[in-house]
CSV table of C-alpha atoms in Angstrom, one decimal:
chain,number,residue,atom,x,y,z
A,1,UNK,CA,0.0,0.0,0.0
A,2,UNK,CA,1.5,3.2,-0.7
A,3,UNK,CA,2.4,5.6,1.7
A,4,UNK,CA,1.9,8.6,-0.1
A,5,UNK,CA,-0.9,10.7,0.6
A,6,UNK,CA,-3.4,12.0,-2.1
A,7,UNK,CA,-4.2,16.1,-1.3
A,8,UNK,CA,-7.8,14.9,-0.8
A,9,UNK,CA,-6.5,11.8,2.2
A,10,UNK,CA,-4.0,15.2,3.6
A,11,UNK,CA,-7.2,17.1,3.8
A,12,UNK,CA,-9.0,14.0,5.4
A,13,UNK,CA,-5.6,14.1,7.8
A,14,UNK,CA,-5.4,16.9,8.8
A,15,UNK,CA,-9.6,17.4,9.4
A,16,UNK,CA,-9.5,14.1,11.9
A,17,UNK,CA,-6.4,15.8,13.7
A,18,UNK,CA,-8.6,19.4,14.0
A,19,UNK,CA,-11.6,18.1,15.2
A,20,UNK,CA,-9.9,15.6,17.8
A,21,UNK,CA,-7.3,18.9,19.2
A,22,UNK,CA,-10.7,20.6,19.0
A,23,UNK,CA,-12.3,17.6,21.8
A,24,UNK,CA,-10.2,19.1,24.7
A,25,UNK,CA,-11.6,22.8,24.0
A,26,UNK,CA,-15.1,21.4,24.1
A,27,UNK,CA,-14.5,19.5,27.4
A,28,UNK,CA,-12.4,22.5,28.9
A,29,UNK,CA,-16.2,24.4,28.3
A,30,UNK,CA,-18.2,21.6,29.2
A,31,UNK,CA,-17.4,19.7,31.6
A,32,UNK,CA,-17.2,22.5,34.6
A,33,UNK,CA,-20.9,23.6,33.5
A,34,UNK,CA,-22.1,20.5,33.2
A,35,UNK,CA,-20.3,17.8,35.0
A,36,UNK,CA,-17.8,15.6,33.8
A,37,UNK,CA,-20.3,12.4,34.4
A,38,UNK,CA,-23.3,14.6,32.5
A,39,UNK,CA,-20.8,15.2,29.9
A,40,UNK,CA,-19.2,11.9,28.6
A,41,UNK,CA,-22.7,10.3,28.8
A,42,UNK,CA,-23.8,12.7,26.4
A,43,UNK,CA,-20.8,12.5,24.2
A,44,UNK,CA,-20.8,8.4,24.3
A,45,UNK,CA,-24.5,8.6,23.8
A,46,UNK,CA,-24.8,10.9,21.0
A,47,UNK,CA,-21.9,9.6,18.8
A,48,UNK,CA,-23.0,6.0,19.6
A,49,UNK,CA,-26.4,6.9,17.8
A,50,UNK,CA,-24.6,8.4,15.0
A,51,UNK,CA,-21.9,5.9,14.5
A,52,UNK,CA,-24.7,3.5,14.5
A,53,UNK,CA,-27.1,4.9,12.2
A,54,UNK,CA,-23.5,4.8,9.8
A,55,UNK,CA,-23.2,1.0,10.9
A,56,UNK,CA,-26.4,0.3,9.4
A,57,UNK,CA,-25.8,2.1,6.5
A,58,UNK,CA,-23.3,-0.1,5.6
A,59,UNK,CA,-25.0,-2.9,6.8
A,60,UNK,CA,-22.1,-3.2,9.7
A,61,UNK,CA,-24.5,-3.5,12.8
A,62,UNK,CA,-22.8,-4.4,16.2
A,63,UNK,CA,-23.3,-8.5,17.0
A,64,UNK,CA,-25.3,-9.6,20.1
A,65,UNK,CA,-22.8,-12.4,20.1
A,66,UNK,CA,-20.5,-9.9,21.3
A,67,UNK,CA,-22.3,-7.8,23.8
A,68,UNK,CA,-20.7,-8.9,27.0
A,69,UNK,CA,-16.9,-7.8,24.8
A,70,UNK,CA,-18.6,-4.4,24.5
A,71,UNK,CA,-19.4,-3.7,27.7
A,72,UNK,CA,-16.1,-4.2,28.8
A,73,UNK,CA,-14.8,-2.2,25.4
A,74,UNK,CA,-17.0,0.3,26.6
A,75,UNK,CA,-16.1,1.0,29.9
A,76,UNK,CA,-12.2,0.8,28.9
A,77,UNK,CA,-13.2,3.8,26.6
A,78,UNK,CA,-15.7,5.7,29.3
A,79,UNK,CA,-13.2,5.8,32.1
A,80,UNK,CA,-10.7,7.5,30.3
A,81,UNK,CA,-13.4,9.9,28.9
A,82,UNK,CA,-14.3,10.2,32.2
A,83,UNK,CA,-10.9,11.3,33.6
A,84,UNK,CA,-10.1,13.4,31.2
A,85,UNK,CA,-13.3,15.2,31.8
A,86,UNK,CA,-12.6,15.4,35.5
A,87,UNK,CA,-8.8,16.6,35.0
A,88,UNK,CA,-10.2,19.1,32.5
A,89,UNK,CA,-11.6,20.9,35.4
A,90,UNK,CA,-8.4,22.4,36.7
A,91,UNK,CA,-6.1,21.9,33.3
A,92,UNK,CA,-6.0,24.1,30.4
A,93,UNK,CA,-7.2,22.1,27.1
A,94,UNK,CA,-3.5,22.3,25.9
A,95,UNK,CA,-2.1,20.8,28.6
A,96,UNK,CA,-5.0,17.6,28.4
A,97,UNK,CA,-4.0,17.7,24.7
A,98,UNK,CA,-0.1,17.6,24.9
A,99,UNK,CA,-0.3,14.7,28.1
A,100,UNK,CA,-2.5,12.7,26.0
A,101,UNK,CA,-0.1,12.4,23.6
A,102,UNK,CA,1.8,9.8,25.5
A,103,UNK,CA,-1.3,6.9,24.4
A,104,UNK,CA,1.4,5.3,21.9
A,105,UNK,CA,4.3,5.5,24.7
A,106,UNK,CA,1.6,3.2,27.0
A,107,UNK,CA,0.6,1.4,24.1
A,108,UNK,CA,4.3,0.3,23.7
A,109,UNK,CA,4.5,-0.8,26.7
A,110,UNK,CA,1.5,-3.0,26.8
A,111,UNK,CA,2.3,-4.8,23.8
A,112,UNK,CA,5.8,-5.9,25.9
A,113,UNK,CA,3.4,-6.7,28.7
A,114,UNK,CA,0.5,-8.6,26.9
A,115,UNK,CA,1.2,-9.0,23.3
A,116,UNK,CA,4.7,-10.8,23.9
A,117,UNK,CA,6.2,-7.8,21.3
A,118,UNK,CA,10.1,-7.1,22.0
A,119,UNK,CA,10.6,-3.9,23.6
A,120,UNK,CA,13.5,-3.0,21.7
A,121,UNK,CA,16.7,-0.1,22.6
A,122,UNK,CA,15.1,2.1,20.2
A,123,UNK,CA,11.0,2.1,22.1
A,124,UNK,CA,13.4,1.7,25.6
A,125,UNK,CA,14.9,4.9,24.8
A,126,UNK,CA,11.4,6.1,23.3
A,127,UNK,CA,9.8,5.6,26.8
A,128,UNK,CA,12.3,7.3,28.6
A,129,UNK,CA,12.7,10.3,26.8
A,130,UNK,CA,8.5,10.6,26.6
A,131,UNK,CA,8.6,10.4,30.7
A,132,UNK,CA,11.1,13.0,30.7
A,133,UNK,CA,8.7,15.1,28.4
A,134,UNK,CA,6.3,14.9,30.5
A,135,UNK,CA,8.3,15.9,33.5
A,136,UNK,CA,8.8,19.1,31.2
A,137,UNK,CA,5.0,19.8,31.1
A,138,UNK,CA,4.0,18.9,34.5
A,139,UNK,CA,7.0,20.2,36.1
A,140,UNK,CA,7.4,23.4,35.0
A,141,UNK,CA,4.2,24.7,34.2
A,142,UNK,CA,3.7,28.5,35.1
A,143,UNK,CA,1.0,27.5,37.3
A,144,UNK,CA,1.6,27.0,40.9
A,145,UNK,CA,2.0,23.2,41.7
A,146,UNK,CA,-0.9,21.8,43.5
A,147,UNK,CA,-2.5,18.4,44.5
A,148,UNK,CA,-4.9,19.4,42.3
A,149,UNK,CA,-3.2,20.4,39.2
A,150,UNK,CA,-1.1,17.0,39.9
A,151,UNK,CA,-3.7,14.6,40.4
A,152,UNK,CA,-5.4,15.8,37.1
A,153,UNK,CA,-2.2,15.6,35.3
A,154,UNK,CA,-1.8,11.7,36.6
A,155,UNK,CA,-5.5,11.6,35.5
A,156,UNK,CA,-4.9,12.7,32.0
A,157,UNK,CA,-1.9,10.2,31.7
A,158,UNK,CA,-4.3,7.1,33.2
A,159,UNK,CA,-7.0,7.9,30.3
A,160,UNK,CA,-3.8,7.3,28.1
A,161,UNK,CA,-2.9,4.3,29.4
A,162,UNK,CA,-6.9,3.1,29.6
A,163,UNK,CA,-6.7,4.5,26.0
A,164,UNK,CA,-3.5,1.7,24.8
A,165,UNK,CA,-5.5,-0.7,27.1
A,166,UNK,CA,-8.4,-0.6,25.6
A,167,UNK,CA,-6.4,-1.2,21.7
A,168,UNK,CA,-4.8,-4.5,23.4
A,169,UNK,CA,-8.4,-5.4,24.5
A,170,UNK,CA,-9.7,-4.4,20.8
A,171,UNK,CA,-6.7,-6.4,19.2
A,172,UNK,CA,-7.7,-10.0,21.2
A,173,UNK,CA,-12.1,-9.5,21.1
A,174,UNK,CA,-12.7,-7.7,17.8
A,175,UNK,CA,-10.4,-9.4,15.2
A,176,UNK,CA,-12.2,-8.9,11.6
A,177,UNK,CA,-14.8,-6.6,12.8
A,178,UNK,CA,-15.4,-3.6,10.8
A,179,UNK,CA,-13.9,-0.3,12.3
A,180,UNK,CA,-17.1,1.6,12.7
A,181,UNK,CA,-19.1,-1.3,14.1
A,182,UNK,CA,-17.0,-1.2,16.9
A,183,UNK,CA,-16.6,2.4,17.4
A,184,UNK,CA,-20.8,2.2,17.5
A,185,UNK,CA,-20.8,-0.5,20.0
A,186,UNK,CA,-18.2,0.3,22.1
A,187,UNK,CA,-19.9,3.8,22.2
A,188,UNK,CA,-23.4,3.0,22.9
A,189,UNK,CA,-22.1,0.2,25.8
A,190,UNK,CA,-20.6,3.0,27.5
A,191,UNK,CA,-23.0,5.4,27.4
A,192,UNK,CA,-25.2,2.5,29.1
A,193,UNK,CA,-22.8,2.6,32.3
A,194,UNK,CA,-22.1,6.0,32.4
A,195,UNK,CA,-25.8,6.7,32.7
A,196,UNK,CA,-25.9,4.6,35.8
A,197,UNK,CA,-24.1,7.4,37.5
A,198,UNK,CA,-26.0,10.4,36.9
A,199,UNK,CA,-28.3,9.3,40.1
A,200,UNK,CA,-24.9,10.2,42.2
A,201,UNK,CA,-23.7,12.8,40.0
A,202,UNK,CA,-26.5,14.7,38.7
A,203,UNK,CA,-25.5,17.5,36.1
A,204,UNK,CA,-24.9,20.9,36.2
A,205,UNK,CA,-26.0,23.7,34.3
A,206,UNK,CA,-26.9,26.0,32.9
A,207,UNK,CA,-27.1,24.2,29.4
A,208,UNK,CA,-25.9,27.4,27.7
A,209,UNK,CA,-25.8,27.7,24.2
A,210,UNK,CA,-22.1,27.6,24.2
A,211,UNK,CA,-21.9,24.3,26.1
A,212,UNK,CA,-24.6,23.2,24.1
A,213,UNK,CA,-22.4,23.7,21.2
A,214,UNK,CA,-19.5,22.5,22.7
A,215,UNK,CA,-21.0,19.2,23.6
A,216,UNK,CA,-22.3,18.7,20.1
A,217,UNK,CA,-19.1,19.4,18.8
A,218,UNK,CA,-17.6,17.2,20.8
A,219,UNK,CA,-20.0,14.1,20.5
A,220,UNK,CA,-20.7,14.8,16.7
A,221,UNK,CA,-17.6,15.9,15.6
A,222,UNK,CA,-14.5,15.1,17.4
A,223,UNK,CA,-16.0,11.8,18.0
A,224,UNK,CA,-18.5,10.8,15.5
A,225,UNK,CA,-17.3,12.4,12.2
A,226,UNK,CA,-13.7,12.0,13.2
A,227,UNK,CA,-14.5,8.0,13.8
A,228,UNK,CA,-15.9,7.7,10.6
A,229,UNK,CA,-13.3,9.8,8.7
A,230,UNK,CA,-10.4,7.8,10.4
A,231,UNK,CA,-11.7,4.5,9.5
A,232,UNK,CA,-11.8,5.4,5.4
A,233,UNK,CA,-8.2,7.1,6.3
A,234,UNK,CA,-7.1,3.9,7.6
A,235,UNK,CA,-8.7,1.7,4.6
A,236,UNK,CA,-7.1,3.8,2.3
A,237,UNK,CA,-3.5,4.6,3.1
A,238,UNK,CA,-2.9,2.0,6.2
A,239,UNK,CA,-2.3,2.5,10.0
A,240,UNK,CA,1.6,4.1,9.3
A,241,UNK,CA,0.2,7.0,7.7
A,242,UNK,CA,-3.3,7.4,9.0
A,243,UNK,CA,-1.9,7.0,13.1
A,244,UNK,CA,0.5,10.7,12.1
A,245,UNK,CA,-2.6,12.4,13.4
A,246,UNK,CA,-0.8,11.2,16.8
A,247,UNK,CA,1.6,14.5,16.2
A,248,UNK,CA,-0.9,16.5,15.3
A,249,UNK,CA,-3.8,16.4,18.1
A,250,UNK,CA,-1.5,18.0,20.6
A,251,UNK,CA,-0.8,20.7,18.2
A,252,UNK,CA,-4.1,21.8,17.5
A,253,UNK,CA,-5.1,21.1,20.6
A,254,UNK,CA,-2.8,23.9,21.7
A,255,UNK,CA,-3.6,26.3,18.6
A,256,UNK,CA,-8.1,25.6,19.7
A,257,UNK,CA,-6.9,26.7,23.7
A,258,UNK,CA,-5.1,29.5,22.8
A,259,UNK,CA,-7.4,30.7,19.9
A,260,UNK,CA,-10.6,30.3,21.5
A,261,UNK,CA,-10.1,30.3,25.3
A,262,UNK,CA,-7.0,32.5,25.9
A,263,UNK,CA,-4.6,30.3,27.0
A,264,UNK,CA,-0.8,30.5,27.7
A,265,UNK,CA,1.6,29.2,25.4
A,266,UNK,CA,4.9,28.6,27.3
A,267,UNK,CA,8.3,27.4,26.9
A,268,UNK,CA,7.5,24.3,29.2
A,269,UNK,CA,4.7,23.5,26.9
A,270,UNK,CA,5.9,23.7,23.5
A,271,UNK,CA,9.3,21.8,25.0
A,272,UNK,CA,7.4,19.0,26.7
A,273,UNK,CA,5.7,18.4,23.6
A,274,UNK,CA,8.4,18.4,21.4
A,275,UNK,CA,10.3,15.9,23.7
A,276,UNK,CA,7.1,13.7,23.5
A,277,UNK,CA,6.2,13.8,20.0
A,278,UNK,CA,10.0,13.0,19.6
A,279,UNK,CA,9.8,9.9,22.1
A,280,UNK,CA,6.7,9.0,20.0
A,281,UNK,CA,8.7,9.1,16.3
A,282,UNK,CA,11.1,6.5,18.3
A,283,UNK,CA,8.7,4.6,19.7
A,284,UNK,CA,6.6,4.2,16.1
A,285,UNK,CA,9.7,3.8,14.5
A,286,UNK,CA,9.0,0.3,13.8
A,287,UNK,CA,7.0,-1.3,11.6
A,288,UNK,CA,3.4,-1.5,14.0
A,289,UNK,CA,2.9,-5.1,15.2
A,290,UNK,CA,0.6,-7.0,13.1
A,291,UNK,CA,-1.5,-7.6,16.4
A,292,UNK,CA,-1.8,-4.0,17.4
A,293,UNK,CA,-3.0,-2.8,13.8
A,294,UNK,CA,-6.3,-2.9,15.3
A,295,UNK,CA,-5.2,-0.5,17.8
A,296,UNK,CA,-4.7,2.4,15.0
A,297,UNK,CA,-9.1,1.8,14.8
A,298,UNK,CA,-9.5,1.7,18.3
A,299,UNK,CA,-7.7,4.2,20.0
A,300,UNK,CA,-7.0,6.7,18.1
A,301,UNK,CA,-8.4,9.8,20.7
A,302,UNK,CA,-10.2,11.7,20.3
A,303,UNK,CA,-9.6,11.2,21.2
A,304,UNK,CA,-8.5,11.1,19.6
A,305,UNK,CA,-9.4,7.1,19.3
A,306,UNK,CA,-9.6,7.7,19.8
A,307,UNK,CA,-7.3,9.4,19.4
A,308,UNK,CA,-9.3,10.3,21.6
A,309,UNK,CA,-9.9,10.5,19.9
A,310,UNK,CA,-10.3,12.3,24.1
């Protein structure tokens, strides 16, 4: 398969990379109004509609056969919705953006742990160097250090793990099924559970039109339309090509923040992330593992599959 991009699968790029950098601006509006539980159940719930609606389309409907391996897929994706809703509260969307960045570093790391891969010197050194980028962002950060601007940075970096976890999980129970049947189902499934909190967590408000907007955006288009735009990127050019949105995310992650909401762009940012995006490039130096191509459908956040897409 070639690995050169046509201008109209670089448009296609660089949309899925906009609209996933744009999900931590809509959760950095949201989620404080409305409450991070209130939030991701409308975002799971709304995309899982639309994602299904595209499923049957295409005559891709999720299985009942695999309903219980939904659930589970499903809550591996809501929890790290969940905490990066909650560390949204006290980060800036740039910030969320550039930590979530790591996924692939995690994901390496997993595939040692539970995939048998080889971690090789060249992913080693990967590792190290992304840990010391994120030292960079955490650690010297304008803000005042706080217990609560730490734990929401550990929280950002356990929705990337969950994120990788969730691609091993995808890799082993979904083998052969079409990309946006399991984006739909593992959507839908966790919209189910994270209902089940709203008795404890009740929302917020006001529903504003801003946060309106900003929770369609994020349900329709950072994870909807960027699902569905990712999965013809990766039928078309491949996993090595379509998984470079992982550099750009953070980037317009940091462009959305400091366009729309204001937000500082300092040294420590831009350095962290260019240490991380640099322990990525040496992490997916490689070839990816046949087992983890999957992964590329799966995770990508949103999340960014997710990549995201958060």
């Amino acid at each position: 398969m070639s690995t050169r991009l046509s201008v109209r699968q670089l448009a296609t790029l660089l949309t899925v990379a906009a609209v996933w950098g744009a999900a931590f601006l809509f959760i950095r509006v949201a989620s404080p109004v409305l409450g991070p539980v209130a939030l991701v159940a409308a975002r799971m719930g709304l995309a899982g509609a639309l994602l299904l609606a595209c499923a049957a389309a295409a005559n891709k409907l999720p299985s009942l056969r695999l309903s219980r391996a939904f659930v589970v897929l499903g809550a591996l994706w809501a929890a790290p919705f969940l905490l990066i809703a909650v560390a949204q509260l006290t980060l800036t969307a740039s910030m969320a953006a550039v930590l979530n960045a790591t996924t692939p570093l995690f994901s390496a790391l997993l595939a040692v742990a539970l995939l048998g891969e080889r971690l090789t010197a060249r992913r080693g050194a990967g590792v190290l160097v992304g840990v010391l980028g994120v030292a960079v962002v955490v650690g010297w950060t304008p803000p005042t250090l706080s217990a609560a601007f730490v734990l929401s940075s550990l929280a950002s970096l356990a929705a990337a793990a969950l994120y990788a976890l969730g691609g091993v999980y995808t890799a082993g129970h979904f083998k052969g099924v079409p990309g946006v049947t399991v984006a739909a189902g593992q959507q839908l499934a966790g919209a189910g559970l994270v209902v089940l909190l709203l008795p404890v967590v009740p929302p917020g408000g006001p529903l504003t039109a801003e946060v309106s907007l900003s929770v369609a955006g994020l349900a329709v288009a950072s994870t909807a339309i960027g699902f569905v735009l990712f999965f013809r990127l990766l039928d078309e050019v491949g996993p090595t090509s379509a998984l470079t949105t992982t550099y750009l995310v953070p980037v317009f992650g940091i462009v959305w923040g400091a366009t729309f909401l204001g937000e500082p762009i300092g040294w420590s940012l831009l350095g962290g992330l260019t240490v991380i995006l640099g322990s990525v490039a040496l992490v997916a130096g490689l070839p990816a593992p046949r087992r983890l191509t999957r992964f590329g459908r799966a995770t990508a956040h949103v999340g960014p599959l997710t990549r995201r897409p958060d």
